[in-house]
CSV table of C-alpha atoms in Angstrom, one decimal:
chain,number,residue,atom,x,y,z
A,1,UNK,CA,-19.4,16.6,5.3
A,2,UNK,CA,-18.5,13.7,2.3
A,3,UNK,CA,-16.2,13.2,-0.2
A,4,UNK,CA,-17.4,13.5,-4.0
A,5,UNK,CA,-17.5,9.6,-4.5
A,6,UNK,CA,-19.4,9.4,-0.8
A,7,UNK,CA,-22.0,11.9,-2.4
A,8,UNK,CA,-22.5,10.0,-5.7
A,9,UNK,CA,-22.7,6.3,-3.8
A,10,UNK,CA,-25.4,7.2,-0.9
A,11,UNK,CA,-26.8,10.8,-1.7
A,12,UNK,CA,-27.3,11.2,-5.4
A,13,UNK,CA,-29.4,7.6,-5.5
A,14,UNK,CA,-31.7,8.9,-2.9
A,15,UNK,CA,-34.1,11.8,-4.0
A,16,UNK,CA,-35.2,12.4,-0.5
A,17,UNK,CA,-31.9,13.0,0.9
A,18,UNK,CA,-31.0,15.2,-2.2
A,19,UNK,CA,-34.3,17.5,-1.3
A,20,UNK,CA,-33.2,17.4,2.4
A,21,UNK,CA,-29.4,18.9,1.8
A,22,UNK,CA,-27.9,21.4,-0.2
A,23,UNK,CA,-24.8,20.7,-1.5
A,24,UNK,CA,-21.6,23.1,-0.7
A,25,UNK,CA,-18.4,22.4,-2.4
A,26,UNK,CA,-15.5,22.9,-0.5
A,27,UNK,CA,-12.5,23.2,-2.4
A,28,UNK,CA,-9.1,21.7,-1.3
A,29,UNK,CA,-6.9,24.4,0.9
A,30,UNK,CA,-3.6,25.4,-0.8
A,31,UNK,CA,-0.7,24.8,0.9
A,32,UNK,CA,-0.4,28.3,2.7
A,33,UNK,CA,-3.8,27.9,4.1
A,34,UNK,CA,-3.4,24.0,5.4
A,35,UNK,CA,-0.6,25.5,7.0
A,36,UNK,CA,-2.4,28.0,8.6
A,37,UNK,CA,-5.1,25.4,9.7
A,38,UNK,CA,-2.6,23.0,10.7
A,39,UNK,CA,-1.1,25.7,13.2
A,40,UNK,CA,-4.7,26.4,14.7
A,41,UNK,CA,-4.7,22.4,15.2
A,42,UNK,CA,-1.4,22.2,16.6
A,43,UNK,CA,-2.7,22.8,20.1
A,44,UNK,CA,-4.8,19.8,20.5
A,45,UNK,CA,-2.1,17.7,18.5
A,46,UNK,CA,0.4,18.5,21.4
A,47,UNK,CA,-2.3,17.9,24.3
A,48,UNK,CA,-3.2,14.6,23.4
A,49,UNK,CA,0.0,12.8,22.3
A,50,UNK,CA,2.1,14.8,24.9
A,51,UNK,CA,4.8,16.0,22.3
A,52,UNK,CA,6.3,19.2,21.0
A,53,UNK,CA,5.5,20.6,17.4
A,54,UNK,CA,8.2,23.0,16.0
A,55,UNK,CA,6.8,25.6,13.1
A,56,UNK,CA,9.0,23.8,10.7
A,57,UNK,CA,7.4,20.4,11.5
A,58,UNK,CA,3.8,21.6,11.0
A,59,UNK,CA,5.1,23.4,7.6
A,60,UNK,CA,7.2,20.3,6.9
A,61,UNK,CA,3.8,18.1,7.2
A,62,UNK,CA,1.7,20.0,4.6
A,63,UNK,CA,4.4,20.4,2.5
A,64,UNK,CA,6.0,16.8,2.3
A,65,UNK,CA,2.0,15.3,2.3
A,66,UNK,CA,1.1,17.9,-0.4
A,67,UNK,CA,3.9,16.1,-2.4
A,68,UNK,CA,3.8,12.7,-2.2
A,69,UNK,CA,0.5,11.8,-0.8
A,70,UNK,CA,-1.6,11.6,-3.6
A,71,UNK,CA,-5.1,9.6,-2.4
A,72,UNK,CA,-6.0,12.4,-0.3
A,73,UNK,CA,-6.7,16.0,0.2
A,74,UNK,CA,-5.1,18.9,2.7
A,75,UNK,CA,-5.3,19.3,5.2
A,76,UNK,CA,-6.6,15.4,6.2
A,77,UNK,CA,-3.7,14.1,5.1
A,78,UNK,CA,-1.3,16.5,7.0
A,79,UNK,CA,-3.2,15.8,10.0
A,80,UNK,CA,-2.5,11.9,9.3
A,81,UNK,CA,1.0,12.7,9.1
A,82,UNK,CA,2.2,14.8,12.3
A,83,UNK,CA,-0.7,12.0,13.9
A,84,UNK,CA,1.6,9.3,12.7
A,85,UNK,CA,4.9,10.8,13.8
A,86,UNK,CA,3.7,11.9,17.3
A,87,UNK,CA,2.8,8.3,17.8
A,88,UNK,CA,6.1,7.0,16.6
A,89,UNK,CA,7.5,9.3,18.9
A,90,UNK,CA,6.0,8.6,21.8
A,91,UNK,CA,6.5,4.7,21.1
A,92,UNK,CA,10.0,5.1,20.8
A,93,UNK,CA,10.3,7.6,24.1
A,94,UNK,CA,8.4,4.8,26.3
A,95,UNK,CA,9.9,2.0,24.7
A,96,UNK,CA,13.6,0.6,26.0
A,97,UNK,CA,16.4,1.5,23.6
A,98,UNK,CA,18.0,-0.9,21.5
A,99,UNK,CA,21.4,0.0,22.4
A,100,UNK,CA,19.8,-0.3,26.4
A,101,UNK,CA,18.4,-3.5,25.8
A,102,UNK,CA,20.9,-5.2,24.3
A,103,UNK,CA,23.5,-4.5,27.3
A,104,UNK,CA,20.7,-5.7,29.3
A,105,UNK,CA,20.5,-8.5,27.9
A,106,UNK,CA,24.1,-9.7,27.6
A,107,UNK,CA,24.4,-8.1,31.4
A,108,UNK,CA,21.5,-10.9,31.9
A,109,UNK,CA,23.5,-13.8,29.9
A,110,UNK,CA,26.7,-13.0,32.1
A,111,UNK,CA,25.1,-13.6,35.8
A,112,UNK,CA,23.4,-16.6,34.8
A,113,UNK,CA,26.9,-17.7,33.2
A,114,UNK,CA,28.7,-16.6,36.6
A,115,UNK,CA,26.1,-18.7,38.6
A,116,UNK,CA,27.8,-21.2,36.8
A,117,UNK,CA,31.2,-20.7,36.9
A,118,UNK,CA,30.9,-19.9,40.8
A,119,UNK,CA,30.6,-23.8,41.3
A,120,UNK,CA,33.6,-24.6,39.5
A,121,UNK,CA,37.0,-25.2,40.9
A,122,UNK,CA,39.8,-25.3,37.8
A,123,UNK,CA,42.0,-22.9,37.0
A,124,UNK,CA,40.2,-21.8,33.9
A,125,UNK,CA,36.5,-21.3,35.2
A,126,UNK,CA,38.0,-19.3,38.3
A,127,UNK,CA,40.1,-17.0,35.1
A,128,UNK,CA,36.6,-16.9,33.1
A,129,UNK,CA,34.7,-15.6,36.2
A,130,UNK,CA,37.3,-12.7,37.3
A,131,UNK,CA,37.1,-11.5,33.5
A,132,UNK,CA,33.5,-12.3,33.7
A,133,UNK,CA,33.0,-9.9,36.6
A,134,UNK,CA,35.3,-7.1,35.3
A,135,UNK,CA,32.9,-7.5,32.2
A,136,UNK,CA,29.9,-7.1,34.1
A,137,UNK,CA,31.2,-3.9,35.9
A,138,UNK,CA,31.7,-1.9,32.7
A,139,UNK,CA,28.2,-3.3,30.8
A,140,UNK,CA,26.5,-2.4,34.5
A,141,UNK,CA,27.9,1.4,34.4
A,142,UNK,CA,27.0,1.4,31.1
A,143,UNK,CA,23.4,0.4,31.7
A,144,UNK,CA,22.9,2.9,34.6
A,145,UNK,CA,24.5,5.8,32.8
A,146,UNK,CA,22.0,5.2,29.1
A,147,UNK,CA,19.3,4.7,31.6
A,148,UNK,CA,19.6,8.0,32.7
A,149,UNK,CA,19.8,9.8,29.6
A,150,UNK,CA,16.5,7.8,28.7
A,151,UNK,CA,14.9,8.7,31.7
A,152,UNK,CA,16.0,12.3,31.3
A,153,UNK,CA,14.5,12.6,28.3
A,154,UNK,CA,11.3,11.0,28.9
A,155,UNK,CA,11.0,13.7,31.7
A,156,UNK,CA,12.2,16.1,29.4
A,157,UNK,CA,9.8,16.0,26.9
A,158,UNK,CA,6.6,15.9,29.7
A,159,UNK,CA,7.9,18.9,31.1
A,160,UNK,CA,7.8,21.1,27.7
A,161,UNK,CA,4.2,19.2,27.5
A,162,UNK,CA,3.3,20.5,31.2
A,163,UNK,CA,4.5,23.9,30.1
A,164,UNK,CA,2.8,24.3,27.4
A,165,UNK,CA,-0.6,23.4,29.4
A,166,UNK,CA,0.2,25.9,32.1
A,167,UNK,CA,1.2,28.6,29.9
A,168,UNK,CA,-2.1,28.1,27.8
A,169,UNK,CA,-4.4,28.4,30.9
A,170,UNK,CA,-2.5,31.5,32.1
A,171,UNK,CA,-3.0,33.2,28.5
A,172,UNK,CA,-7.1,32.4,29.1
A,173,UNK,CA,-6.9,33.3,32.8
A,174,UNK,CA,-5.4,36.4,31.9
A,175,UNK,CA,-8.0,37.1,29.0
A,176,UNK,CA,-10.6,36.4,31.7
A,177,UNK,CA,-9.1,38.6,34.0
A,178,UNK,CA,-9.3,41.2,31.5
A,179,UNK,CA,-13.0,41.2,30.4
A,180,UNK,CA,-13.7,41.2,34.1
A,181,UNK,CA,-11.7,44.2,34.9
A,182,UNK,CA,-9.4,42.5,37.0
A,183,UNK,CA,-6.4,44.9,36.6
A,184,UNK,CA,-4.4,43.3,39.4
A,185,UNK,CA,-4.4,39.9,38.7
A,186,UNK,CA,-4.2,40.8,34.7
A,187,UNK,CA,-1.2,42.6,35.7
A,188,UNK,CA,0.5,39.4,38.0
A,189,UNK,CA,-0.6,37.4,34.6
A,190,UNK,CA,1.3,39.5,32.3
A,191,UNK,CA,4.2,40.7,34.0
A,192,UNK,CA,5.0,37.6,36.5
A,193,UNK,CA,3.1,34.5,35.7
A,194,UNK,CA,3.0,34.3,31.9
A,195,UNK,CA,7.1,35.5,31.1
A,196,UNK,CA,8.2,33.3,34.0
A,197,UNK,CA,6.7,29.9,31.9
A,198,UNK,CA,7.5,31.4,28.3
A,199,UNK,CA,11.0,31.5,30.0
A,200,UNK,CA,11.3,27.9,31.3
A,201,UNK,CA,9.1,27.0,28.2
A,202,UNK,CA,11.5,28.3,26.1
A,203,UNK,CA,14.4,26.4,27.7
A,204,UNK,CA,12.5,23.2,27.6
A,205,UNK,CA,12.5,23.6,24.2
A,206,UNK,CA,16.5,24.2,23.8
A,207,UNK,CA,17.0,21.3,25.8
A,208,UNK,CA,14.8,19.4,23.5
A,209,UNK,CA,16.5,20.6,20.6
A,210,UNK,CA,19.6,19.2,21.6
A,211,UNK,CA,20.9,15.6,20.5
A,212,UNK,CA,19.3,12.7,22.5
A,213,UNK,CA,18.5,9.3,22.4
A,214,UNK,CA,15.0,9.7,20.4
A,215,UNK,CA,15.2,9.7,16.9
A,216,UNK,CA,14.1,12.8,14.6
């Protein structure tokens, strides 16, 4: 496939190529059609980026790209939008939060100052050391709390992606079992494993929807 510009640039100038290829015009899909295309691509994006896309996000990617991106066509520009959004989300989750980074830097500064104060014997230095130790305790507790929340959020994101993958595999196994007439296996999947995975995924997605450290 190619664009009209590329066709005029490369194909129309070469009669041999024109004879060998038949030009078929493919019109840009409507917003409704583009949304359906994006829904079909959604599992591949989720598997690649290890993130989850809501139906609202998929719809918004098409509508917003159609409104604000004028130099490309659907569904390509919607694909670029969700791809970039997922990449940024992964970077935010994998990178240390700014608030935590600032606290850890402050802790390091105070520890360096503490070592210098330990060799001082004057009352002012002793008083400063006592106040510094108290501040360090508070900052280290805050750092531990934020780190715990950050790590938990990373785990939740990974859990939802893993459950989605397991659910897709289970549904595929169910289709295979039904085609082969393996009714016992199909029953175990349809009424046991798949509903359980759907329940766990719903719970994981509900947790993802709560306020976290990663900006939307």
